[in-house]
C-alpha positions as protocol buffer text, in pm:
chain_id: "A"
residue {
  index: 1
  type: MET
  ca { x: -1420 y: -1269 z: -1824 }
}
residue {
  index: 2
  type: ASN
  ca { x: -1441 y: -1099 z: -1486 }
}
residue {
  index: 3
  type: GLU
  ca { x: -1189 y: -820 z: -1514 }
}
residue {
  index: 4
  type: ALA
  ca { x: -878 y: -724 z: -1706 }
}
residue {
  index: 5
  type: LYS
  ca { x: -641 y: -444 z: -1611 }
}
residue {
  index: 6
  type: PHE
  ca { x: -372 y: -300 z: -1829 }
}
residue {
  index: 7
  type: THR
  ca { x: -104 y: -40 z: -1769 }
}
residue {
  index: 8
  type: LEU
  ca { x: -41 y: 160 z: -2082 }
}
residue {
  index: 9
  type: THR
  ca { x: 296 y: 309 z: -2159 }
}
residue {
  index: 10
  type: PRO
  ca { x: 410 y: 479 z: -2478 }
}
residue {
  index: 11
  type: GLN
  ca { x: 611 y: 165 z: -2551 }
}
residue {
  index: 12
  type: ASN
  ca { x: 330 y: -90 z: -2513 }
}
residue {
  index: 13
  type: ALA
  ca { x: 17 y: 111 z: -2600 }
}
residue {
  index: 14
  type: ARG
  ca { x: -19 y: -19 z: -2957 }
}
residue {
  index: 15
  type: GLY
  ca { x: 18 y: -384 z: -2848 }
}
residue {
  index: 16
  type: VAL
  ca { x: -223 y: -352 z: -2556 }
}
residue {
  index: 17
  type: MET
  ca { x: -483 y: -175 z: -2771 }
}
residue {
  index: 18
  type: ARG
  ca { x: -447 y: -449 z: -3036 }
}
residue {
  index: 19
  type: LEU
  ca { x: -496 y: -716 z: -2766 }
}
residue {
  index: 20
  type: ILE
  ca { x: -812 y: -542 z: -2644 }
}
residue {
  index: 21
  type: TRP
  ca { x: -947 y: -502 z: -2996 }
}
residue {
  index: 22
  type: ASP
  ca { x: -876 y: -864 z: -3089 }
}
residue {
  index: 23
  type: ASN
  ca { x: -1056 y: -996 z: -2779 }
}
residue {
  index: 24
  type: LEU
  ca { x: -1362 y: -770 z: -2763 }
}
residue {
  index: 25
  type: ASN
  ca { x: -1612 y: -1025 z: -2896 }
}
residue {
  index: 26
  type: GLY
  ca { x: -1522 y: -1277 z: -2626 }
}
residue {
  index: 27
  type: TRP
  ca { x: -1543 y: -1012 z: -2358 }
}
residue {
  index: 28
  type: PHE
  ca { x: -1889 y: -902 z: -2473 }
}
residue {
  index: 29
  type: GLU
  ca { x: -2030 y: -1252 z: -2405 }
}
residue {
  index: 30
  type: ASN
  ca { x: -2128 y: -1145 z: -2051 }
}
residue {
  index: 31
  type: GLY
  ca { x: -2276 y: -810 z: -2152 }
}
residue {
  index: 32
  type: ASN
  ca { x: -2151 y: -458 z: -2194 }
}
residue {
  index: 33
  type: LEU
  ca { x: -1808 y: -352 z: -2077 }
}
residue {
  index: 34
  type: GLU
  ca { x: -1694 y: -58 z: -1866 }
}
residue {
  index: 35
  type: ILE
  ca { x: -1368 y: 117 z: -1949 }
}
residue {
  index: 36
  type: THR
  ca { x: -1195 y: 356 z: -1709 }
}
residue {
  index: 37
  type: ILE
  ca { x: -883 y: 548 z: -1802 }
}
residue {
  index: 38
  type: ARG
  ca { x: -689 y: 725 z: -1527 }
}
residue {
  index: 39
  type: PRO
  ca { x: -331 y: 823 z: -1459 }
}
residue {
  index: 40
  type: CYS
  ca { x: -121 y: 540 z: -1325 }
}
residue {
  index: 41
  type: LYS
  ca { x: -27 y: 586 z: -960 }
}
residue {
  index: 42
  type: SER
  ca { x: 342 y: 534 z: -908 }
}
residue {
  index: 43
  type: LYS
  ca { x: 403 y: 279 z: -637 }
}
residue {
  index: 44
  type: ARG
  ca { x: 618 y: 352 z: -338 }
}
residue {
  index: 45
  type: SER
  ca { x: 989 y: 375 z: -405 }
}
residue {
  index: 46
  type: ILE
  ca { x: 1266 y: 152 z: -275 }
}
residue {
  index: 47
  type: GLU
  ca { x: 1394 y: 451 z: -77 }
}
residue {
  index: 48
  type: GLN
  ca { x: 1054 y: 490 z: 88 }
}
residue {
  index: 49
  type: ASN
  ca { x: 1055 y: 123 z: 181 }
}
residue {
  index: 50
  type: ARG
  ca { x: 1399 y: 157 z: 340 }
}
residue {
  index: 51
  type: ARG
  ca { x: 1287 y: 466 z: 529 }
}
residue {
  index: 52
  type: LEU
  ca { x: 971 y: 289 z: 649 }
}
residue {
  index: 53
  type: TRP
  ca { x: 1172 y: 4 z: 801 }
}
residue {
  index: 54
  type: PHE
  ca { x: 1413 y: 256 z: 952 }
}
residue {
  index: 55
  type: LEU
  ca { x: 1112 y: 415 z: 1127 }
}
residue {
  index: 56
  type: TYR
  ca { x: 993 y: 76 z: 1253 }
}
residue {
  index: 57
  type: ARG
  ca { x: 1344 y: -4 z: 1380 }
}
residue {
  index: 58
  type: GLU
  ca { x: 1372 y: 328 z: 1563 }
}
residue {
  index: 59
  type: ILE
  ca { x: 1031 y: 278 z: 1723 }
}
residue {
  index: 60
  type: SER
  ca { x: 1116 y: -80 z: 1823 }
}
residue {
  index: 61
  type: GLU
  ca { x: 1430 y: 47 z: 1996 }
}
residue {
  index: 62
  type: LYS
  ca { x: 1287 y: 361 z: 2159 }
}
residue {
  index: 63
  type: VAL
  ca { x: 925 y: 288 z: 2250 }
}
residue {
  index: 64
  type: PHE
  ca { x: 834 y: 83 z: 2556 }
}
residue {
  index: 65
  type: ILE
  ca { x: 473 y: -6 z: 2636 }
}
residue {
  index: 66
  type: ASP
  ca { x: 426 y: -109 z: 2999 }
}
residue {
  index: 67
  type: GLY
  ca { x: 799 y: -179 z: 3014 }
}
residue {
  index: 68
  type: ARG
  ca { x: 793 y: -399 z: 2704 }
}
residue {
  index: 69
  type: ARG
  ca { x: 963 y: -353 z: 2369 }
}
residue {
  index: 70
  type: PHE
  ca { x: 811 y: -484 z: 2049 }
}
residue {
  index: 71
  type: SER
  ca { x: 973 y: -600 z: 1725 }
}
residue {
  index: 72
  type: GLN
  ca { x: 972 y: -411 z: 1398 }
}
residue {
  index: 73
  type: ASP
  ca { x: 723 y: -662 z: 1257 }
}
residue {
  index: 74
  type: VAL
  ca { x: 481 y: -602 z: 1545 }
}
residue {
  index: 75
  type: TRP
  ca { x: 505 y: -224 z: 1497 }
}
residue {
  index: 76
  type: HIS
  ca { x: 457 y: -271 z: 1122 }
}
residue {
  index: 77
  type: GLU
  ca { x: 129 y: -457 z: 1178 }
}
residue {
  index: 78
  type: PHE
  ca { x: 12 y: -223 z: 1456 }
}
residue {
  index: 79
  type: LEU
  ca { x: 80 y: 95 z: 1259 }
}
residue {
  index: 80
  type: LYS
  ca { x: -78 y: -39 z: 938 }
}
residue {
  index: 81
  type: ARG
  ca { x: -396 y: -107 z: 1132 }
}
residue {
  index: 82
  type: LYS
  ca { x: -382 y: 231 z: 1305 }
}
residue {
  index: 83
  type: PHE
  ca { x: -317 y: 451 z: 1001 }
}
residue {
  index: 84
  type: ILE
  ca { x: -412 y: 253 z: 688 }
}
residue {
  index: 85
  type: GLY
  ca { x: -695 y: 34 z: 811 }
}
residue {
  index: 86
  type: CYS
  ca { x: -789 y: -332 z: 828 }
}
residue {
  index: 87
  type: ILE
  ca { x: -952 y: -601 z: 624 }
}
residue {
  index: 88
  type: GLU
  ca { x: -1148 y: -887 z: 774 }
}
residue {
  index: 89
  type: MET
  ca { x: -1019 y: -1236 z: 709 }
}
residue {
  index: 90
  type: PRO
  ca { x: -1251 y: -1536 z: 656 }
}
residue {
  index: 91
  type: ASN
  ca { x: -1216 y: -1636 z: 1022 }
}
residue {
  index: 92
  type: GLY
  ca { x: -1326 y: -1291 z: 1139 }
}
residue {
  index: 93
  type: GLN
  ca { x: -981 y: -1176 z: 1249 }
}
residue {
  index: 94
  type: LEU
  ca { x: -857 y: -839 z: 1132 }
}
residue {
  index: 95
  type: MET
  ca { x: -540 y: -789 z: 933 }
}
residue {
  index: 96
  type: GLY
  ca { x: -370 y: -460 z: 850 }
}
residue {
  index: 97
  type: ILE
  ca { x: -403 y: -349 z: 488 }
}
residue {
  index: 98
  type: SER
  ca { x: -76 y: -403 z: 301 }
}
residue {
  index: 99
  type: THR
  ca { x: 157 y: -110 z: 242 }
}
residue {
  index: 100
  type: THR
  ca { x: 270 y: -256 z: -91 }
}
residue {
  index: 101
  type: LYS
  ca { x: -20 y: -98 z: -278 }
}
residue {
  index: 102
  type: LEU
  ca { x: 43 y: 254 z: -150 }
}
residue {
  index: 103
  type: SER
  ca { x: 141 y: 519 z: -401 }
}
residue {
  index: 104
  type: VAL
  ca { x: 445 y: 739 z: -346 }
}
residue {
  index: 105
  type: GLN
  ca { x: 220 y: 1013 z: -206 }
}
residue {
  index: 106
  type: GLU
  ca { x: 24 y: 775 z: 18 }
}
residue {
  index: 107
  type: MET
  ca { x: 347 y: 623 z: 152 }
}
residue {
  index: 108
  type: SER
  ca { x: 482 y: 971 z: 232 }
}
residue {
  index: 109
  type: GLU
  ca { x: 163 y: 1056 z: 420 }
}
residue {
  index: 110
  type: TYR
  ca { x: 173 y: 724 z: 607 }
}
residue {
  index: 111
  type: GLN
  ca { x: 532 y: 784 z: 717 }
}
residue {
  index: 112
  type: GLU
  ca { x: 453 y: 1138 z: 832 }
}
residue {
  index: 113
  type: LYS
  ca { x: 169 y: 1002 z: 1045 }
}
residue {
  index: 114
  type: ILE
  ca { x: 407 y: 748 z: 1201 }
}
residue {
  index: 115
  type: ILE
  ca { x: 668 y: 1013 z: 1277 }
}
residue {
  index: 116
  type: SER
  ca { x: 411 y: 1248 z: 1428 }
}
residue {
  index: 117
  type: TRP
  ca { x: 246 y: 972 z: 1633 }
}
residue {
  index: 118
  type: ALA
  ca { x: 577 y: 838 z: 1769 }
}
residue {
  index: 119
  type: SER
  ca { x: 694 y: 1189 z: 1859 }
}
residue {
  index: 120
  type: MET
  ca { x: 369 y: 1308 z: 2017 }
}
residue {
  index: 121
  type: GLU
  ca { x: 258 y: 989 z: 2190 }
}
residue {
  index: 122
  type: HIS
  ca { x: 592 y: 837 z: 2289 }
}
residue {
  index: 123
  type: GLY
  ca { x: 846 y: 1120 z: 2280 }
}
residue {
  index: 124
  type: VAL
  ca { x: 1056 y: 964 z: 2006 }
}
residue {
  index: 125
  type: LEU
  ca { x: 1331 y: 1198 z: 1889 }
}
residue {
  index: 126
  type: TRP
  ca { x: 1436 y: 1130 z: 1532 }
}
residue {
  index: 127
  type: ASP
  ca { x: 1805 y: 1126 z: 1443 }
}
C-alpha cells in the first residue's frame, strides 16, 4: 500500500475507523505507518467558481495586450501561472496548477489578487 486518505465525518467515522482497523496488518507489510489528523479544508464553492469565471470574462472583454484580446481560457491559464504557480510536465513544459484543489480561503485570496492585478495593471473597473 502506498497511501490511503480518508475524510472523516460524524456520519462515517465508525465505518472508516473499522476499515482502518480491519486492514492494519496488510498495511504494516511495508513497515510502520504515519497517521496525520487535521481539519478538512472546505473546497471552493460553486459561487466562487461562478465569480472566478465572471472575472475571467470581464478581463477577456476589457484587457487588450498590444491591441489583442484573449479568451477566458487563456486568462485562466495565465493567471493560474501568475498567482498559483506551475508544475512541470514530463516534456518540460509548464502548466498552471489547477484551481480545483483550492480551499474556500485560498480561492478568495486568488480572486482578490486577480481583481487587484487587473485594476492596477490594466485599469479594469469592476461593475
